[in-house]
Each structure stands twice: as C-alpha cells, then as structure tokens.
C-alpha cells in the first residue's frame, strides 16, 4: 500500500514539475495534481486501449507516431475532466505527455514492496 501511495505522490510531483516547466499547462495545487494523476491513470487503463484499437490502421501507416497524438489528446481530456488542471493547446499537451512518459520510467522501475 505504501508503494502505491509513493508512486501516486511522485507522479503528482511530476505533474507539478510539468506545469512549472511548460507555460501552457497550469495546476492550481497539489490536490489538483493528485486528482489529475488518478484521472490520467483511469484514462490510460480504460480509454487508451480502445483508442489504440480503433486507430490501429493509421498507427501502422505512421509507424507508431500517431501514438504521440493519442497521448496528447488523452492528456488534454484529463485536463478537461480535472478541476484545477488545465492544458492550453495541442503542443503543450504533446510536450506534457512526452515529459510525463519520460519521467515515469524511473518511477515504474522502483522496487515493489515484498
């Protein structure tokens, strides 16, 4: 349980860092960042596989580059569903989703509790 809470907190710190780094992304506080991570996690678990399945032909044609567009659009969707978290424009969402993906690699490699 402690492992899950630690990951949740670290992901919310990444969201706050992204909001500090990119001018088009705004987070009103740590509570909004915590809620945003839950929303992003739910979107990635439920909606993302369906969107990938639907867009599989265009994803194959673009050699997987359309996945970046999907990630950015889902990041924007999370901002619309989360109070206190806003993304202004596609390019901010694309950059934010890329940074979130890159910075989540070390968190995903953390040791799970025994």
mmCIF file of C-alpha atoms in Angstrom:
data_model
loop_
_atom_site.group_PDB
_atom_site.id
_atom_site.type_symbol
_atom_site.label_atom_id
_atom_site.label_comp_id
_atom_site.label_asym_id
_atom_site.label_seq_id
_atom_site.Cartn_x
_atom_site.Cartn_y
_atom_site.Cartn_z
ATOM 1 C CA UNK A 1 0.000 0.000 0.000
ATOM 2 C CA UNK A 2 2.852 2.344 0.833
ATOM 3 C CA UNK A 3 4.333 1.646 -2.609
ATOM 4 C CA UNK A 4 1.139 2.744 -4.350
ATOM 5 C CA UNK A 5 0.911 5.941 -2.311
ATOM 6 C CA UNK A 6 4.566 6.735 -3.002
ATOM 7 C CA UNK A 7 4.074 6.293 -6.746
ATOM 8 C CA UNK A 8 0.921 8.408 -6.654
ATOM 9 C CA UNK A 9 2.765 11.198 -4.849
ATOM 10 C CA UNK A 10 5.776 11.034 -7.196
ATOM 11 C CA UNK A 11 3.529 11.194 -10.264
ATOM 12 C CA UNK A 12 1.774 14.237 -8.819
ATOM 13 C CA UNK A 13 5.165 15.898 -8.324
ATOM 14 C CA UNK A 14 5.886 15.219 -11.996
ATOM 15 C CA UNK A 15 2.612 16.920 -12.944
ATOM 16 C CA UNK A 16 3.579 19.943 -10.829
ATOM 17 C CA UNK A 17 7.016 19.993 -12.474
ATOM 18 C CA UNK A 18 5.447 19.829 -15.934
ATOM 19 C CA UNK A 19 3.146 22.731 -15.025
ATOM 20 C CA UNK A 20 6.166 24.716 -13.852
ATOM 21 C CA UNK A 21 8.161 23.872 -16.981
ATOM 22 C CA UNK A 22 5.576 24.337 -19.743
ATOM 23 C CA UNK A 23 3.771 27.696 -19.955
ATOM 24 C CA UNK A 24 0.558 26.225 -21.398
ATOM 25 C CA UNK A 25 -0.087 23.801 -18.523
ATOM 26 C CA UNK A 26 -1.474 25.027 -15.207
ATOM 27 C CA UNK A 27 -2.106 23.188 -11.935
ATOM 28 C CA UNK A 28 -3.720 25.026 -9.049
ATOM 29 C CA UNK A 29 -2.113 22.916 -6.322
ATOM 30 C CA UNK A 30 -1.062 19.533 -5.050
ATOM 31 C CA UNK A 31 -4.682 18.384 -4.671
ATOM 32 C CA UNK A 32 -5.373 19.067 -8.325
ATOM 33 C CA UNK A 33 -2.191 17.225 -9.275
ATOM 34 C CA UNK A 34 -3.224 14.200 -7.192
ATOM 35 C CA UNK A 35 -6.661 14.150 -8.805
ATOM 36 C CA UNK A 36 -5.136 14.636 -12.264
ATOM 37 C CA UNK A 37 -2.933 11.574 -11.815
ATOM 38 C CA UNK A 38 -5.932 9.465 -10.842
ATOM 39 C CA UNK A 39 -7.847 10.704 -13.892
ATOM 40 C CA UNK A 40 -4.849 10.108 -16.188
ATOM 41 C CA UNK A 41 -4.457 6.611 -14.761
ATOM 42 C CA UNK A 42 -8.121 5.798 -15.347
ATOM 43 C CA UNK A 43 -7.994 7.160 -18.884
ATOM 44 C CA UNK A 44 -4.845 5.141 -19.625
ATOM 45 C CA UNK A 45 -6.391 1.982 -18.199
ATOM 46 C CA UNK A 46 -9.851 2.216 -19.771
ATOM 47 C CA UNK A 47 -9.897 4.527 -22.765
ATOM 48 C CA UNK A 48 -6.374 4.302 -24.186
ATOM 49 C CA UNK A 49 -6.544 0.628 -25.272
ATOM 50 C CA UNK A 50 -9.843 1.264 -27.049
ATOM 51 C CA UNK A 51 -8.489 4.330 -28.853
ATOM 52 C CA UNK A 52 -5.368 2.404 -29.889
ATOM 53 C CA UNK A 53 -7.522 -0.401 -31.259
ATOM 54 C CA UNK A 54 -9.707 1.995 -33.229
ATOM 55 C CA UNK A 55 -6.737 3.918 -34.643
ATOM 56 C CA UNK A 56 -4.605 0.860 -35.362
ATOM 57 C CA UNK A 57 -4.579 1.304 -39.171
ATOM 58 C CA UNK A 58 -3.364 4.915 -39.030
ATOM 59 C CA UNK A 59 -0.905 3.961 -36.310
ATOM 60 C CA UNK A 60 0.564 1.287 -38.570
ATOM 61 C CA UNK A 61 0.755 3.687 -41.520
ATOM 62 C CA UNK A 62 2.582 6.309 -39.423
ATOM 63 C CA UNK A 63 4.875 3.674 -37.885
ATOM 64 C CA UNK A 64 3.536 4.394 -34.410
ATOM 65 C CA UNK A 65 3.950 8.170 -34.465
ATOM 66 C CA UNK A 66 0.200 8.636 -34.198
ATOM 67 C CA UNK A 67 0.555 7.296 -30.640
ATOM 68 C CA UNK A 68 2.059 10.651 -29.706
ATOM 69 C CA UNK A 69 -1.083 12.380 -30.948
ATOM 70 C CA UNK A 70 -3.270 9.968 -28.983
ATOM 71 C CA UNK A 71 -1.266 10.563 -25.804
ATOM 72 C CA UNK A 72 -1.554 14.330 -26.229
ATOM 73 C CA UNK A 73 -5.311 14.164 -26.825
ATOM 74 C CA UNK A 74 -5.829 11.933 -23.797
ATOM 75 C CA UNK A 75 -3.709 14.339 -21.735
ATOM 76 C CA UNK A 76 -5.997 17.149 -22.882
ATOM 77 C CA UNK A 77 -9.039 15.037 -21.994
ATOM 78 C CA UNK A 78 -7.666 14.591 -18.481
ATOM 79 C CA UNK A 79 -7.305 18.351 -18.175
ATOM 80 C CA UNK A 80 -10.961 18.816 -19.144
ATOM 81 C CA UNK A 81 -12.087 16.288 -16.539
ATOM 82 C CA UNK A 82 -9.896 17.549 -13.682
ATOM 83 C CA UNK A 83 -10.712 20.738 -11.786
ATOM 84 C CA UNK A 84 -7.656 22.916 -11.277
ATOM 85 C CA UNK A 85 -5.660 21.271 -14.078
ATOM 86 C CA UNK A 86 -5.680 22.915 -17.490
ATOM 87 C CA UNK A 87 -3.810 22.435 -20.743
ATOM 88 C CA UNK A 88 -3.871 25.201 -23.325
ATOM 89 C CA UNK A 89 -3.362 23.794 -26.785
ATOM 90 C CA UNK A 90 -2.211 20.665 -28.504
ATOM 91 C CA UNK A 91 1.524 21.412 -28.438
ATOM 92 C CA UNK A 92 1.521 21.947 -24.683
ATOM 93 C CA UNK A 93 -0.334 18.667 -24.280
ATOM 94 C CA UNK A 94 2.109 16.858 -26.562
ATOM 95 C CA UNK A 95 5.131 18.173 -24.701
ATOM 96 C CA UNK A 96 3.496 17.493 -21.337
ATOM 97 C CA UNK A 97 2.630 13.915 -22.228
ATOM 98 C CA UNK A 98 6.162 13.296 -23.534
ATOM 99 C CA UNK A 99 7.729 14.617 -20.342
ATOM 100 C CA UNK A 100 5.290 12.626 -18.206
ATOM 101 C CA UNK A 101 6.169 9.471 -20.112
ATOM 102 C CA UNK A 102 9.904 10.086 -19.855
ATOM 103 C CA UNK A 103 9.882 10.916 -16.154
ATOM 104 C CA UNK A 104 7.621 7.990 -15.281
ATOM 105 C CA UNK A 105 10.270 5.454 -16.356
ATOM 106 C CA UNK A 106 12.268 5.668 -13.093
ATOM 107 C CA UNK A 107 9.078 5.506 -11.044
ATOM 108 C CA UNK A 108 7.954 2.377 -12.872
ATOM 109 C CA UNK A 109 11.334 0.787 -12.145
ATOM 110 C CA UNK A 110 11.032 1.264 -8.370
ATOM 111 C CA UNK A 111 11.127 -1.918 -6.339
ATOM 112 C CA UNK A 112 7.773 -3.156 -5.184
ATOM 113 C CA UNK A 113 7.348 -3.843 -1.524
ATOM 114 C CA UNK A 114 7.733 -7.503 -0.526
#
